[in-house]
């Protein structure tokens, strides 16, 4: 009886510790967010050091946009934390596991088909998550992003996209999970090694096929047309021995006016993807402006420099602020991105990720036999492998995950400075300087941040810090 009481005490301690840590993290995040919201509310005028970088109108727009996003994040984060707490308190996980058993029994499968039941559990859990997250996603897209001019989706496009994402996710998630569970079941004492190797292969395959086979299901990719920009990109790639094979433009403007660029591929098969919203000559926003009532005035001013047209642009108004970067600025942005490759940042991130994955599977192997972990979450009679993965990776490892996340954020900022320095050494400092300013304006980034908030959250250094690192060479 004493032994049974001790087990119950351990189960309760584990459960309470998980809840306590979850709320501690939430309150810490809420505190940091409140500090940043105070910055948004009180910094209503352009600071002197930003006077030459951002005009008052754009500064105010970015302030209001980030304030709306921060407020939305507060309420969605609170809902998520309360929902997760209620699921744990009222036994939502064992309830859904039992519901999964009922479904597969109706289909003619008994409880001995644990992998089948696990897949049904996963399907129901992801469906529940998608449905409860849908109102928040709708509000974010059609209220906040719409209000600030970023949303380009119709309601029909949104729902079609959401269904497609859910189906594609299940087509990948369910087979991969079933194989992983099978490997754990038959792997013996060293199953953690086989499980880790399996997840390594899956991650490499997904990275390889994503842009060619998965991403085109959602967005249209077209080759960058022959011309000066493509020639300059290929020339820069050759200069640093980057094995470029193709350059694509993706029509990201159909869902959002935010901009981006990235490269992908392994070994001698590298490809570059540019969002149409990044390219001044391809952005639909600029095409609309050329067809608008101020087209003649734009034609008169677009050949001059940014500095020469600043007064004209402010008089014409926001409609004539061109989106995206010119060719030299695009090359500077790509110089930064290729710097990540040349400096080995991509490989280093993969190595860190896989070392972490191996460590987690090793610890999982050491903990999976502890019945009190399962009992703490309502599983007293049996210990399903999938539930063990969820409990250990999501709940037990959460303190470690928070520390690791912060360390990776710090490392990411270091990598960003190094990539900027690489672009600088390519002679792109001036163009990268102006590109960072333009991209910050196009995406309504707010250039003032609370130091603790930025330290904890920002994977990229604040704009002013990056510009300062480029400034001396730019002036030269």
XYZ file of C-alpha atoms in Angstrom:
476
model
C 0.000 0.000 0.000
C 2.854 2.369 0.839
C 4.529 1.552 -2.470
C 1.276 2.263 -4.348
C 0.938 5.592 -2.531
C 4.488 6.533 -3.486
C 3.753 5.762 -7.144
C 0.661 7.958 -7.054
C 2.706 10.748 -5.483
C 5.335 10.476 -8.260
C 2.639 10.547 -10.955
C 1.085 13.658 -9.443
C 4.475 15.325 -9.116
C 5.254 14.685 -12.780
C 1.848 15.995 -13.903
C 2.052 19.110 -11.703
C 5.636 19.796 -12.774
C 4.643 19.657 -16.458
C 1.739 22.065 -15.915
C 3.825 24.387 -13.744
C 6.639 24.585 -16.272
C 4.212 25.147 -19.143
C 2.613 28.101 -17.352
C 6.021 29.429 -16.276
C 7.125 29.532 -19.910
C 3.835 31.132 -20.938
C 4.085 33.843 -18.262
C 7.708 34.524 -19.220
C 6.718 34.869 -22.875
C 3.753 37.076 -21.922
C 6.053 39.297 -19.855
C 8.488 39.687 -22.750
C 5.616 40.429 -25.147
C 4.242 43.078 -22.780
C 7.638 44.798 -22.773
C 7.639 44.864 -26.564
C 4.026 46.094 -26.724
C 5.023 48.958 -24.441
C 7.687 49.865 -27.009
C 5.066 49.804 -29.776
C 2.697 51.995 -27.773
C 5.197 54.602 -26.592
C 7.559 54.950 -29.566
C 5.261 57.084 -31.684
C 7.869 59.248 -33.401
C 10.778 58.266 -35.599
C 13.940 58.208 -33.428
C 16.722 60.501 -34.633
C 19.004 57.616 -35.625
C 16.246 56.339 -37.959
C 15.508 59.669 -39.635
C 17.355 58.800 -42.857
C 16.065 55.225 -42.932
C 12.317 55.385 -42.411
C 9.760 58.124 -43.073
C 7.135 58.994 -40.455
C 4.250 57.465 -42.425
C 5.924 54.054 -42.828
C 7.116 54.146 -39.209
C 3.548 54.666 -37.975
C 2.193 51.932 -40.250
C 4.767 49.447 -39.024
C 4.092 50.427 -35.409
C 0.349 49.811 -35.760
C 0.902 46.554 -37.671
C 3.266 45.129 -35.063
C 0.982 46.305 -32.261
C -1.954 44.457 -33.829
C 0.173 41.332 -34.280
C 1.377 41.494 -30.684
C -2.158 41.854 -29.318
C -3.354 38.968 -31.463
C -0.411 36.857 -30.300
C -1.332 37.550 -26.667
C -4.912 36.324 -27.018
C -4.093 33.349 -29.260
C -1.273 32.357 -26.906
C -3.561 32.585 -23.876
C -6.192 30.460 -25.625
C -3.580 27.865 -26.594
C -2.250 27.633 -23.044
C -5.720 27.338 -21.493
C -6.760 24.760 -24.089
C -3.650 22.664 -23.432
C -4.184 22.866 -19.681
C -7.829 21.799 -19.930
C -6.900 18.874 -22.193
C -4.431 17.641 -19.570
C -6.692 18.264 -16.569
C -9.730 16.540 -18.061
C -7.882 13.613 -19.609
C -8.171 14.677 -23.215
C -5.267 12.513 -24.372
C -6.545 9.166 -22.996
C -10.059 10.120 -24.155
C -8.844 10.607 -27.722
C -6.862 7.366 -27.522
C -10.042 5.521 -26.484
C -11.987 7.233 -29.271
C -9.336 6.045 -31.736
C -9.765 2.493 -30.434
C -13.538 2.720 -30.919
C -13.097 3.921 -34.516
C -10.719 1.150 -35.566
C -12.856 -1.476 -33.790
C -15.812 -0.271 -35.838
C -13.617 -0.806 -38.912
C -12.843 -4.363 -37.803
C -9.457 -3.871 -36.089
C -8.864 -4.917 -32.500
C -6.860 -3.129 -29.813
C -3.848 -5.304 -30.673
C -3.372 -3.169 -33.799
C -1.524 -0.477 -31.890
C 0.080 1.182 -34.922
C -3.301 1.450 -36.668
C -4.802 2.954 -33.515
C -1.839 5.335 -33.250
C -2.420 6.590 -36.791
C -6.121 7.143 -36.070
C -5.164 9.011 -32.887
C -2.757 11.179 -34.885
C -5.383 11.883 -37.539
C -7.995 12.894 -34.949
C -5.494 14.994 -32.980
C -4.312 16.933 -36.037
C -7.926 17.392 -37.184
C -8.845 18.776 -33.755
C -5.844 21.107 -33.858
C -6.717 22.319 -37.364
C -10.359 23.029 -36.440
C -9.578 24.842 -33.175
C -6.866 26.879 -34.891
C -9.048 27.804 -37.875
C -10.821 30.845 -36.326
C -7.469 32.280 -35.250
C -5.978 31.740 -38.683
C -9.011 33.359 -40.341
C -8.783 36.396 -38.073
C -5.049 36.751 -38.604
C -5.373 36.525 -42.402
C -8.593 38.404 -43.115
C -8.490 41.002 -40.341
C -4.911 41.767 -39.351
C -3.070 40.992 -42.610
C -5.967 42.446 -44.625
C -6.090 45.616 -42.538
C -2.414 46.291 -43.162
C -2.404 45.463 -46.862
C -0.609 42.113 -46.880
C -3.355 39.568 -47.495
C -3.915 38.642 -51.133
C -6.114 35.574 -50.554
C -9.816 35.162 -51.144
C -11.869 33.136 -48.681
C -12.181 30.340 -51.222
C -8.427 30.264 -51.817
C -7.826 30.182 -48.055
C -10.052 27.154 -47.426
C -8.788 25.314 -50.500
C -5.239 25.930 -49.340
C -6.030 24.805 -45.780
C -7.620 21.538 -46.963
C -4.712 20.891 -49.313
C -2.168 21.489 -46.532
C -4.029 19.133 -44.211
C -4.216 16.361 -46.817
C -0.558 16.697 -47.853
C 0.509 16.730 -44.197
C -1.401 13.518 -43.507
C 0.045 11.863 -46.620
C 3.531 12.466 -45.215
C 2.904 12.248 -41.472
C 0.946 8.990 -41.292
C 3.285 6.739 -43.344
C 6.385 8.184 -41.676
C 4.891 7.726 -38.200
C 3.801 4.145 -38.922
C 7.315 3.215 -40.078
C 8.908 4.956 -37.087
C 6.628 3.087 -34.649
C 7.376 -0.189 -36.412
C 11.135 0.431 -36.174
C 10.825 1.179 -32.446
C 8.776 -2.004 -31.957
C 11.221 -4.352 -33.711
C 14.487 -2.491 -33.077
C 15.443 -4.237 -29.867
C 17.829 -2.634 -27.376
C 19.348 -0.348 -30.010
C 16.090 0.842 -31.570
C 16.999 4.458 -30.818
C 19.877 4.269 -33.319
C 17.633 2.876 -36.066
C 14.882 5.406 -35.247
C 17.376 8.258 -35.433
C 18.790 7.032 -38.762
C 15.265 6.718 -40.135
C 14.316 10.284 -39.158
C 17.631 11.512 -40.635
C 16.859 9.884 -43.988
C 13.276 11.205 -43.951
C 14.399 14.768 -43.199
C 16.996 14.696 -45.995
C 14.483 13.296 -48.470
C 11.881 15.921 -47.547
C 14.413 18.737 -47.908
C 15.376 17.356 -51.317
C 11.863 16.944 -52.715
C 10.065 19.832 -50.980
C 10.659 22.614 -53.498
C 10.283 20.333 -56.557
C 7.226 18.288 -55.577
C 5.534 19.670 -52.448
C 5.805 23.470 -52.667
C 4.447 23.559 -56.294
C 1.214 22.044 -54.962
C 0.586 25.378 -53.237
C 2.392 28.015 -55.315
C 3.399 28.439 -58.945
C 7.122 28.242 -59.691
C 8.475 29.570 -62.990
C 12.095 29.813 -64.203
C 13.659 33.249 -63.963
C 13.636 34.595 -67.547
C 16.901 35.060 -69.400
C 18.313 38.526 -68.874
C 20.712 40.655 -66.904
C 19.536 39.527 -63.448
C 19.858 35.821 -64.250
C 23.294 36.348 -65.799
C 24.485 38.297 -62.762
C 23.156 35.622 -60.369
C 24.939 32.862 -62.310
C 28.135 34.930 -62.415
C 28.059 35.489 -58.638
C 27.371 31.788 -58.033
C 30.380 30.828 -60.176
C 32.592 33.291 -58.333
C 32.104 31.423 -55.053
C 31.845 27.933 -56.618
C 28.151 27.600 -55.738
C 26.794 24.720 -57.890
C 23.707 26.536 -59.148
C 21.499 24.627 -61.586
C 18.243 26.622 -61.705
C 16.710 29.926 -60.563
C 12.966 30.116 -59.943
C 10.426 32.834 -59.228
C 7.552 31.785 -56.976
C 4.228 33.638 -57.149
C 4.030 34.317 -53.433
C 1.966 37.415 -54.167
C -1.143 35.258 -54.576
C -1.255 34.666 -50.810
C 0.716 37.562 -49.294
C 2.783 40.605 -50.214
C 5.544 39.594 -47.774
C 8.836 38.813 -49.543
C 11.497 36.142 -49.223
C 14.308 34.228 -50.972
C 16.007 30.911 -50.289
C 18.143 28.166 -51.827
C 17.843 24.400 -51.519
C 19.329 21.144 -52.750
C 22.273 18.908 -51.940
C 25.704 18.451 -53.469
C 25.890 19.625 -57.112
C 22.187 20.367 -57.500
C 21.525 23.752 -55.875
C 18.578 25.937 -56.812
C 17.589 29.471 -55.870
C 13.985 30.579 -55.312
C 12.990 34.260 -55.391
C 9.554 35.495 -54.352
C 8.002 37.756 -56.971
C 7.346 40.280 -54.198
C 11.131 40.544 -53.666
C 11.756 41.631 -57.257
C 10.972 45.218 -58.157
C 10.462 44.270 -61.821
C 8.100 41.365 -61.048
C 6.040 42.543 -58.076
C 2.328 42.642 -58.995
C 1.947 45.689 -56.754
C 4.280 47.673 -58.999
C 2.509 46.443 -62.131
C -0.801 47.670 -60.721
C 0.743 51.041 -59.963
C 2.059 51.419 -63.515
C -1.495 50.946 -64.779
C -2.937 53.369 -62.223
C -3.727 57.114 -62.470
C -0.197 58.133 -61.464
C 1.568 56.023 -64.138
C 2.977 59.044 -65.988
C 4.477 60.516 -62.832
C 6.004 57.151 -61.947
C 7.564 56.882 -65.390
C 9.211 60.254 -64.868
C 10.670 59.354 -61.458
C 11.483 55.650 -61.507
C 14.841 56.055 -63.327
C 16.302 58.328 -60.668
C 17.959 57.342 -57.406
C 16.056 56.803 -54.169
C 17.460 59.965 -52.684
C 16.578 62.110 -55.712
C 12.957 60.973 -55.721
C 12.293 61.012 -51.986
C 10.409 64.305 -52.039
C 8.425 63.410 -55.138
C 7.476 60.019 -53.657
C 6.213 61.580 -50.456
C 4.086 64.051 -52.384
C 2.560 61.423 -54.609
C 1.686 59.291 -51.589
C 1.867 55.706 -50.604
C 0.607 54.384 -53.950
C 3.945 55.208 -55.629
C 6.223 53.465 -53.123
C 7.609 50.658 -55.227
C 7.723 47.223 -53.672
C 10.763 44.999 -53.807
C 14.424 45.489 -54.654
C 16.258 46.437 -57.823
C 18.601 43.945 -59.466
C 21.731 44.987 -57.594
C 19.888 44.804 -54.261
C 18.539 41.351 -55.144
C 22.117 40.254 -55.840
C 23.159 41.610 -52.446
C 20.367 39.662 -50.717
C 21.455 36.526 -52.561
C 25.058 37.256 -51.609
C 23.901 37.103 -47.996
C 21.983 33.851 -48.563
C 24.862 32.216 -50.416
C 27.110 33.313 -47.569
C 25.194 30.898 -45.329
C 26.181 28.111 -47.736
C 29.799 29.170 -48.228
C 30.384 29.590 -44.499
C 28.903 26.181 -43.744
C 25.921 27.450 -41.748
C 23.521 25.023 -43.449
C 25.721 22.021 -42.689
C 26.295 23.201 -39.115
C 22.544 23.525 -38.538
C 21.961 20.025 -39.916
C 24.701 18.593 -37.668
C 23.286 20.350 -34.586
C 19.771 19.183 -35.441
C 20.863 15.577 -35.868
C 22.981 15.558 -32.704
C 19.951 16.832 -30.826
C 17.713 14.230 -32.493
C 20.081 11.406 -31.537
C 20.287 12.633 -27.938
C 16.493 12.817 -27.683
C 16.003 9.293 -29.037
C 18.697 8.006 -26.664
C 16.953 9.598 -23.679
C 13.594 8.386 -24.973
C 14.960 4.828 -24.936
C 16.011 5.302 -21.307
C 12.611 6.696 -20.243
C 10.071 4.732 -22.298
C 9.931 1.937 -19.730
C 8.933 4.244 -16.860
C 5.266 3.436 -16.285
C 4.780 6.420 -13.970
C 5.284 8.766 -16.937
C 2.304 7.184 -18.698
C 0.227 7.006 -15.507
C 0.791 10.735 -14.929
C -1.177 11.409 -18.110
C -3.945 8.850 -17.545
C -2.478 5.707 -19.122
C -2.486 3.170 -16.289
C -2.974 -0.201 -17.999
C -0.927 0.132 -21.180
C 1.893 2.250 -22.577
C 1.415 2.992 -26.303
C 4.635 3.953 -28.087
C 3.119 7.000 -29.795
C 1.840 8.313 -26.458
C 5.320 7.754 -25.019
C 6.837 9.799 -27.837
C 4.328 12.586 -27.170
C 4.814 12.619 -23.393
C 8.599 12.475 -23.445
C 9.366 14.709 -26.454
C 6.642 17.302 -25.822
C 6.356 17.433 -22.031
C 9.371 15.863 -20.312
C 11.898 17.455 -22.670
C 10.238 20.897 -22.578
C 12.831 22.534 -20.236
C 15.651 21.243 -22.423
C 13.819 22.397 -25.572
C 13.472 25.935 -24.200
C 17.203 26.175 -23.440
C 18.128 24.701 -26.808
C 15.779 27.089 -28.623
C 17.410 30.107 -26.975
C 20.911 28.846 -27.801
C 19.934 28.299 -31.445
C 18.463 31.805 -31.590
C 21.764 33.260 -30.375
C 23.679 31.136 -32.895
C 21.324 32.196 -35.706
C 22.000 35.878 -35.027
C 25.722 35.181 -35.175
C 25.282 33.415 -38.512
C 23.287 36.371 -39.871
C 26.079 38.821 -39.054
C 28.593 36.485 -40.696
C 26.432 36.204 -43.837
C 26.138 40.006 -43.986
C 29.933 40.247 -43.702
C 30.282 37.721 -46.531
C 28.045 39.836 -48.793
C 30.085 42.866 -47.747
C 33.293 41.118 -48.853
C 31.674 40.495 -52.240
C 31.383 44.274 -52.603
C 27.651 44.290 -51.898
C 27.632 46.364 -48.691
C 25.936 49.436 -50.195
C 23.274 47.412 -52.010
C 22.622 45.146 -49.003
C 22.277 48.243 -46.819
C 19.547 49.686 -49.068
C 17.935 46.242 -49.577
C 17.563 45.710 -45.823
C 15.865 49.090 -45.513
C 13.506 48.361 -48.405
C 12.611 44.889 -47.132
C 11.971 46.264 -43.679
C 9.602 48.854 -45.176
C 7.857 46.370 -47.487
C 7.229 43.965 -44.581
C 6.410 46.761 -42.098
C 9.117 45.662 -39.678
C 9.345 47.902 -36.621
C 12.994 48.923 -36.139
C 12.789 49.573 -32.371
C 12.722 46.634 -29.974
C 13.000 45.858 -26.286
C 16.441 44.378 -25.654
C 15.261 41.341 -23.657
C 12.479 40.561 -26.138
C 14.845 40.753 -29.102
C 17.523 38.736 -27.304
C 15.059 35.926 -26.568
C 13.085 35.891 -29.836
C 14.954 37.442 -32.761
C 16.717 34.883 -34.940
C 17.910 37.850 -37.047
C 19.699 40.866 -35.525
C 17.653 44.079 -35.265
C 17.789 46.261 -38.386
C 19.897 49.036 -36.852
C 22.567 46.579 -35.684
C 22.858 45.066 -39.153
C 23.013 48.462 -40.812
C 25.678 49.636 -38.374
C 27.832 46.621 -39.241
C 27.553 47.544 -42.944
C 27.770 51.309 -42.517
C 31.512 51.907 -42.525
C 32.133 49.959 -45.704
C 29.053 51.484 -47.326
C 30.393 54.969 -46.680
C 33.761 53.998 -48.139
